Short mmCIF file of C-alpha atoms in Angstrom, two decimals:
data_model
loop_
_atom_site.label_atom_id
_atom_site.label_comp_id
_atom_site.label_asym_id
_atom_site.label_seq_id
_atom_site.Cartn_x
_atom_site.Cartn_y
_atom_site.Cartn_z
CA UNK H 6 0.00 0.00 0.00
CA UNK H 7 2.74 2.44 0.97
CA UNK H 8 4.71 1.60 -2.18
CA UNK H 9 1.66 2.31 -4.33
CA UNK H 10 1.07 5.65 -2.58
CA UNK H 11 4.69 6.69 -3.12
CA UNK H 12 4.46 5.81 -6.80
CA UNK H 13 1.17 7.70 -7.05
CA UNK H 14 2.66 10.79 -5.39
CA UNK H 15 5.56 10.80 -7.86
CA UNK H 16 3.23 10.44 -10.85
CA UNK H 17 1.03 13.29 -9.61
CA UNK H 18 4.09 15.59 -9.59
CA UNK H 19 4.53 15.21 -13.32
CA UNK H 20 1.08 14.23 -14.60
CA UNK H 21 -2.40 15.66 -14.52
CA UNK H 22 -4.88 14.08 -12.09
CA UNK H 23 -6.94 12.87 -15.06
CA UNK H 24 -4.01 11.30 -16.86
CA UNK H 25 -4.79 7.59 -17.56
CA UNK H 26 -1.66 6.52 -15.67
CA UNK H 27 -2.74 8.44 -12.58
CA UNK H 28 -6.28 7.11 -12.85
CA UNK H 29 -4.97 3.55 -13.05
CA UNK H 30 -2.91 4.17 -9.91
CA UNK H 31 -5.93 5.63 -8.13
CA UNK H 32 -7.94 2.58 -9.16
CA UNK H 33 -5.31 0.24 -7.67
CA UNK H 34 -5.31 2.36 -4.51
CA UNK H 35 -9.07 1.84 -4.19
CA UNK H 36 -8.67 -1.92 -4.65
CA UNK H 37 -6.06 -2.05 -1.89
CA UNK H 38 -8.29 -0.05 0.46
CA UNK H 39 -11.16 -2.41 -0.27
CA UNK H 40 -9.02 -5.44 0.60
CA UNK H 41 -8.16 -3.73 3.90
CA UNK H 42 -11.85 -3.33 4.67
CA UNK H 43 -11.75 0.46 4.27
CA UNK H 44 -14.89 0.53 2.16
CA UNK H 45 -15.83 4.20 2.54
CA UNK H 46 -12.37 5.38 1.46
CA UNK H 47 -12.40 2.93 -1.42
CA UNK H 48 -15.84 4.15 -2.51
CA UNK H 49 -14.69 7.81 -2.62
CA UNK H 50 -11.69 6.99 -4.82
CA UNK H 51 -13.69 4.69 -7.09
CA UNK H 52 -16.24 7.48 -7.63
CA UNK H 53 -13.50 9.97 -8.46
CA UNK H 54 -11.88 7.58 -10.95
CA UNK H 55 -15.26 6.72 -12.46
CA UNK H 56 -16.17 10.39 -12.96
CA UNK H 57 -12.89 11.04 -14.79
CA UNK H 58 -13.12 7.92 -16.91
CA UNK H 59 -16.68 8.70 -17.96
CA UNK H 60 -15.62 12.21 -19.01
CA UNK H 61 -12.44 11.15 -20.81
CA UNK H 62 -13.35 7.71 -22.19
CA UNK H 63 -17.14 7.63 -22.37
CA UNK H 64 -19.81 5.62 -20.59
CA UNK H 65 -19.23 2.38 -22.49
CA UNK H 66 -15.43 2.16 -22.47
CA UNK H 67 -14.09 -1.03 -20.89
CA UNK H 68 -12.19 0.92 -18.19
CA UNK H 69 -15.34 2.82 -17.28
CA UNK H 70 -17.29 -0.42 -16.97
CA UNK H 71 -14.57 -1.94 -14.79
CA UNK H 72 -14.80 1.10 -12.49
CA UNK H 73 -18.58 0.72 -12.32
CA UNK H 74 -18.29 -2.99 -11.53
CA UNK H 75 -15.84 -2.43 -8.70
CA UNK H 76 -17.85 0.46 -7.30
CA UNK H 77 -20.88 -1.84 -7.20
CA UNK H 78 -18.86 -4.44 -5.27
CA UNK H 79 -17.76 -1.83 -2.72
CA UNK H 80 -21.30 -0.53 -2.31
CA UNK H 81 -22.70 -4.04 -1.87
CA UNK H 82 -20.17 -4.73 0.89
CA UNK H 83 -21.43 -1.63 2.70
CA UNK H 84 -25.01 -2.85 2.52
CA UNK H 85 -25.96 -0.35 -0.19
CA UNK H 86 -27.58 -3.12 -2.21
CA UNK H 87 -30.07 -1.12 -4.24
CA UNK H 88 -27.48 1.31 -5.57
CA UNK H 89 -25.09 -1.58 -6.22
CA UNK H 90 -27.79 -3.46 -8.14
CA UNK H 91 -28.67 -0.38 -10.20
CA UNK H 92 -25.02 0.09 -11.21
CA UNK H 93 -24.58 -3.62 -11.90
CA UNK H 94 -27.62 -3.73 -14.19
CA UNK H 95 -26.28 -0.70 -16.05
CA UNK H 96 -22.99 -2.52 -16.68
CA UNK H 97 -24.81 -5.73 -17.61
CA UNK H 98 -26.92 -3.92 -20.22
CA UNK H 99 -23.79 -2.56 -21.91
CA UNK H 100 -21.89 -5.85 -21.63
CA UNK H 101 -24.70 -7.82 -23.24
CA UNK H 102 -25.17 -5.27 -26.03
CA UNK H 103 -21.49 -4.63 -26.81
CA UNK H 104 -19.76 -7.89 -25.86
CA UNK H 105 -22.57 -10.41 -26.08
CA UNK H 106 -24.46 -12.45 -23.49
CA UNK H 107 -21.84 -15.20 -23.32
CA UNK H 108 -18.70 -13.07 -23.09
CA UNK H 109 -16.59 -13.79 -19.94
CA UNK H 110 -16.90 -10.16 -18.78
CA UNK H 111 -20.69 -10.31 -19.16
CA UNK H 112 -20.80 -13.51 -17.11
CA UNK H 113 -18.68 -11.91 -14.37
CA UNK H 114 -21.11 -9.00 -14.20
CA UNK H 115 -24.04 -11.42 -14.11
CA UNK H 116 -22.38 -13.45 -11.35
CA UNK H 117 -21.94 -10.22 -9.34
CA UNK H 118 -25.63 -9.48 -9.82
CA UNK H 119 -26.41 -12.87 -8.30
CA UNK H 120 -24.29 -12.01 -5.28
CA UNK H 121 -26.10 -8.69 -4.81
CA UNK H 122 -29.52 -10.34 -5.11
CA UNK H 123 -28.53 -13.00 -2.60
CA UNK H 124 -27.30 -10.36 -0.15
CA UNK H 125 -30.68 -8.65 -0.52
CA UNK H 126 -32.37 -11.87 0.51
CA UNK H 127 -33.74 -12.48 -2.99
CA UNK H 128 -32.46 -16.05 -3.10
CA UNK H 129 -34.84 -17.29 -5.78
CA UNK H 130 -33.74 -14.59 -8.22
CA UNK H 131 -30.10 -15.16 -7.29
CA UNK H 132 -30.46 -18.88 -7.87
CA UNK H 133 -31.84 -18.32 -11.38
CA UNK H 134 -28.94 -15.96 -12.17
CA UNK H 135 -26.30 -18.39 -10.88
CA UNK H 136 -27.84 -21.29 -12.80
CA UNK H 137 -27.71 -19.24 -15.99
CA UNK H 138 -24.04 -18.38 -15.37
CA UNK H 139 -23.19 -22.02 -14.58
CA UNK H 140 -24.84 -23.26 -17.77
CA UNK H 141 -23.05 -20.75 -20.01
CA UNK H 142 -19.66 -20.93 -18.27
CA UNK H 143 -19.74 -24.71 -18.47
CA UNK H 144 -20.38 -24.55 -22.21
CA UNK H 145 -18.13 -21.60 -23.08
CA UNK H 146 -15.23 -21.90 -20.63
CA UNK H 147 -15.23 -25.65 -20.00
CA UNK H 148 -16.21 -27.80 -17.05
CA UNK H 149 -12.90 -27.40 -15.24
CA UNK H 150 -12.58 -23.62 -15.43
CA UNK H 151 -12.02 -21.94 -12.01
CA UNK H 152 -14.67 -19.29 -12.73
CA UNK H 153 -17.23 -22.09 -13.09
CA UNK H 154 -16.26 -23.46 -9.68
CA UNK H 155 -16.74 -20.01 -8.12
CA UNK H 156 -20.29 -19.77 -9.46
CA UNK H 157 -21.13 -23.31 -8.38
CA UNK H 158 -19.92 -22.38 -4.89
CA UNK H 159 -22.27 -19.38 -4.97
CA UNK H 160 -25.13 -21.58 -6.11
CA UNK H 161 -24.33 -24.22 -3.48
CA UNK H 162 -24.52 -21.62 -0.71
CA UNK H 163 -28.07 -20.77 -1.79
CA UNK H 164 -29.09 -24.39 -2.14
CA UNK H 165 -27.70 -25.17 1.31
CA UNK H 166 -30.13 -22.65 2.79
CA UNK H 167 -32.99 -24.62 1.22
CA UNK H 168 -31.97 -27.58 3.32
CA UNK H 169 -29.08 -30.02 3.37
CA UNK H 170 -31.19 -32.80 1.86
CA UNK H 171 -32.97 -30.79 -0.83
CA UNK H 172 -32.42 -32.64 -4.15
CA UNK H 173 -30.97 -29.57 -5.85
CA UNK H 174 -28.58 -29.02 -2.95
CA UNK H 175 -27.31 -32.58 -3.19
CA UNK H 176 -26.87 -32.44 -6.97
CA UNK H 177 -24.98 -29.17 -6.72
CA UNK H 178 -22.81 -30.60 -3.96
CA UNK H 179 -22.15 -33.76 -6.00
CA UNK H 180 -21.23 -31.82 -9.13
CA UNK H 181 -18.86 -29.56 -7.21
CA UNK H 182 -17.20 -32.68 -5.77
CA UNK H 183 -16.80 -34.02 -9.29
CA UNK H 184 -15.11 -30.77 -10.39
CA UNK H 185 -12.67 -30.98 -7.49
CA UNK H 186 -12.02 -34.61 -8.41
CA UNK H 187 -11.08 -33.67 -11.98
CA UNK H 188 -8.52 -31.24 -10.54
CA UNK H 189 -7.21 -33.88 -8.12
CA UNK H 190 -8.26 -31.78 -5.15
CA UNK H 191 -9.26 -34.96 -3.40
CA UNK H 192 -9.69 -33.66 0.13
CA UNK H 193 -12.34 -31.10 -0.89
CA UNK H 194 -13.99 -33.64 -3.21
CA UNK H 195 -14.16 -36.28 -0.45
CA UNK H 196 -15.92 -33.94 1.97
CA UNK H 197 -18.53 -33.01 -0.63
CA UNK H 198 -19.05 -36.57 -1.89
CA UNK H 199 -19.63 -37.81 1.66
CA UNK H 200 -22.05 -34.97 2.37
CA UNK H 201 -24.00 -35.74 -0.81
CA UNK H 202 -23.99 -39.51 -0.20
CA UNK H 203 -25.45 -39.15 3.30
CA UNK H 204 -28.01 -36.64 2.05
CA UNK H 205 -29.14 -38.93 -0.77
CA UNK H 206 -29.56 -41.86 1.65
CA UNK H 207 -31.79 -39.75 3.87
CA UNK H 208 -33.76 -38.13 1.05
CA UNK H 209 -33.88 -40.92 -1.54
CA UNK H 210 -33.06 -44.18 0.19
CA UNK H 211 -30.24 -46.65 -0.57
CA UNK H 212 -31.63 -48.12 -3.80
CA UNK H 213 -32.47 -44.88 -5.59
CA UNK H 214 -30.30 -44.22 -8.66
CA UNK H 215 -29.11 -40.87 -7.22
CA UNK H 216 -27.75 -42.62 -4.12
CA UNK H 217 -26.12 -45.35 -6.19
CA UNK H 218 -24.60 -42.87 -8.63
CA UNK H 219 -23.11 -40.69 -5.92
CA UNK H 220 -21.60 -43.63 -4.05
CA UNK H 221 -20.23 -44.98 -7.33
CA UNK H 222 -18.63 -41.66 -8.19
CA UNK H 223 -17.01 -41.56 -4.76
CA UNK H 224 -15.83 -45.18 -5.10
CA UNK H 225 -14.40 -44.37 -8.55
CA UNK H 226 -12.45 -41.47 -7.08
CA UNK H 227 -11.07 -43.66 -4.30
CA UNK H 228 -9.90 -46.16 -6.94
CA UNK H 229 -8.27 -43.30 -8.84
CA UNK H 230 -6.55 -42.11 -5.67
CA UNK H 231 -5.32 -45.63 -4.89
CA UNK H 232 -3.82 -45.96 -8.35
CA UNK H 233 -2.08 -42.60 -8.04
CA UNK H 234 -0.82 -43.49 -4.57
CA UNK H 235 0.76 -46.66 -5.92
CA UNK H 236 2.45 -45.07 -8.92
CA UNK H 237 3.69 -41.79 -7.48
CA UNK H 238 5.15 -40.52 -4.24
CA UNK H 239 4.21 -36.92 -5.07
CA UNK H 240 1.46 -35.71 -2.78
CA UNK H 241 -1.13 -33.25 -4.15
CA UNK H 242 -2.54 -32.52 -0.68
CA UNK H 243 -1.06 -31.26 2.60
CA UNK H 244 0.59 -33.87 4.84
CA UNK H 245 -2.37 -34.10 7.19
CA UNK H 246 -4.60 -34.92 4.20
CA UNK H 247 -2.32 -37.46 2.53
CA UNK H 248 -3.77 -39.74 -0.12
CA UNK H 249 -3.31 -42.89 1.94
CA UNK H 250 -5.21 -41.53 4.94
CA UNK H 251 -8.01 -40.17 2.74
CA UNK H 252 -8.31 -43.50 0.94
CA UNK H 253 -8.54 -45.42 4.23
CA UNK H 254 -11.11 -43.00 5.62
CA UNK H 255 -13.11 -43.21 2.38
CA UNK H 256 -13.28 -46.99 2.46
CA UNK H 257 -14.38 -46.89 6.11
CA UNK H 258 -17.13 -44.50 5.05
CA UNK H 259 -18.32 -46.90 2.34
CA UNK H 260 -18.25 -49.86 4.71
CA UNK H 261 -20.21 -47.90 7.31
CA UNK H 262 -23.05 -47.56 4.82
CA UNK H 263 -22.70 -51.11 3.52
CA UNK H 264 -21.65 -50.01 0.07
CA UNK H 265 -20.27 -53.13 -1.69
CA UNK H 266 -16.72 -53.14 -3.05
CA UNK H 267 -18.05 -53.83 -6.55
CA UNK H 268 -20.31 -51.45 -8.42
CA UNK H 269 -24.05 -51.82 -8.00
CA UNK H 270 -24.57 -50.70 -11.56
CA UNK H 271 -22.76 -48.73 -14.21
CA UNK H 272 -22.14 -45.12 -13.27
CA UNK H 273 -24.64 -42.73 -14.80
CA UNK H 274 -23.13 -40.32 -17.27
CA UNK H 275 -22.52 -36.73 -16.28
CA UNK H 276 -25.32 -35.79 -18.68
CA UNK H 277 -27.72 -37.96 -16.63
CA UNK H 278 -26.71 -36.11 -13.47
CA UNK H 279 -27.39 -32.78 -15.19
CA UNK H 280 -30.73 -34.08 -16.47
CA UNK H 281 -31.68 -35.06 -12.90
CA UNK H 282 -30.88 -31.52 -11.79
CA UNK H 283 -33.09 -30.04 -14.52
CA UNK H 284 -35.96 -32.37 -13.55
CA UNK H 285 -35.65 -31.54 -9.84
CA UNK H 286 -35.51 -27.82 -10.64
CA UNK H 287 -38.66 -28.08 -12.74
CA UNK H 288 -40.53 -30.06 -10.08
CA UNK H 289 -39.58 -27.65 -7.29
CA UNK H 290 -40.16 -24.49 -9.30
#
């Protein structure tokens, strides 16, 4: 922070306050203040930068839209949800018109709108927004993109409020576990798989295809972990979450619920899991 302020002071000695270089430095200053929790100071600087960028660059320039987006985030963190939502929708309208509805920047703005709606207590609207972002990000960015995981986390937090055993909550939890599995983040995946498995048993019973599928996915991951543990000494998790201990704990979990060591049936495809989620969404809507 101090280094940035020194650099800003030097630039202000030689450049006009509305010079793009100075404005960029001011913008970074606001970001640093925000990270320190100094929201009011960050808001003042963001507004100053925004005013200059609108005058110099226009209302639809990418830098202006970035300033608007970050101002909305600061306002939302201060509880000024209505103003934040108004600004966010303004940015979203421009993003969709100029960049397109599936552009990464548009999806980021839409994801931020979901966060604002959720903070306002409008969980149903937020859920619809997050589902839209998940669907597009999955198709455009790929199923393993980190931005997709962020949105699924946001969606999962809403679904969790509906109840741990709500079908949509369990499907979201299961899919997030699958994403962590594909990235070999086995500790996070194990926690989510176990949560989903227990939830399915309570909500669906042991012979329902959702319960079987989830247990099978978890068993498949344990097999994958065992194979990796045998062929490599490189650990992808911290020492206290080593592969061997997670594998042992996972098998104890399966035995506790009498899950057989062989598959009950072939694992449903990922498309079947997504179809189940669409059906549950339609039935609960």
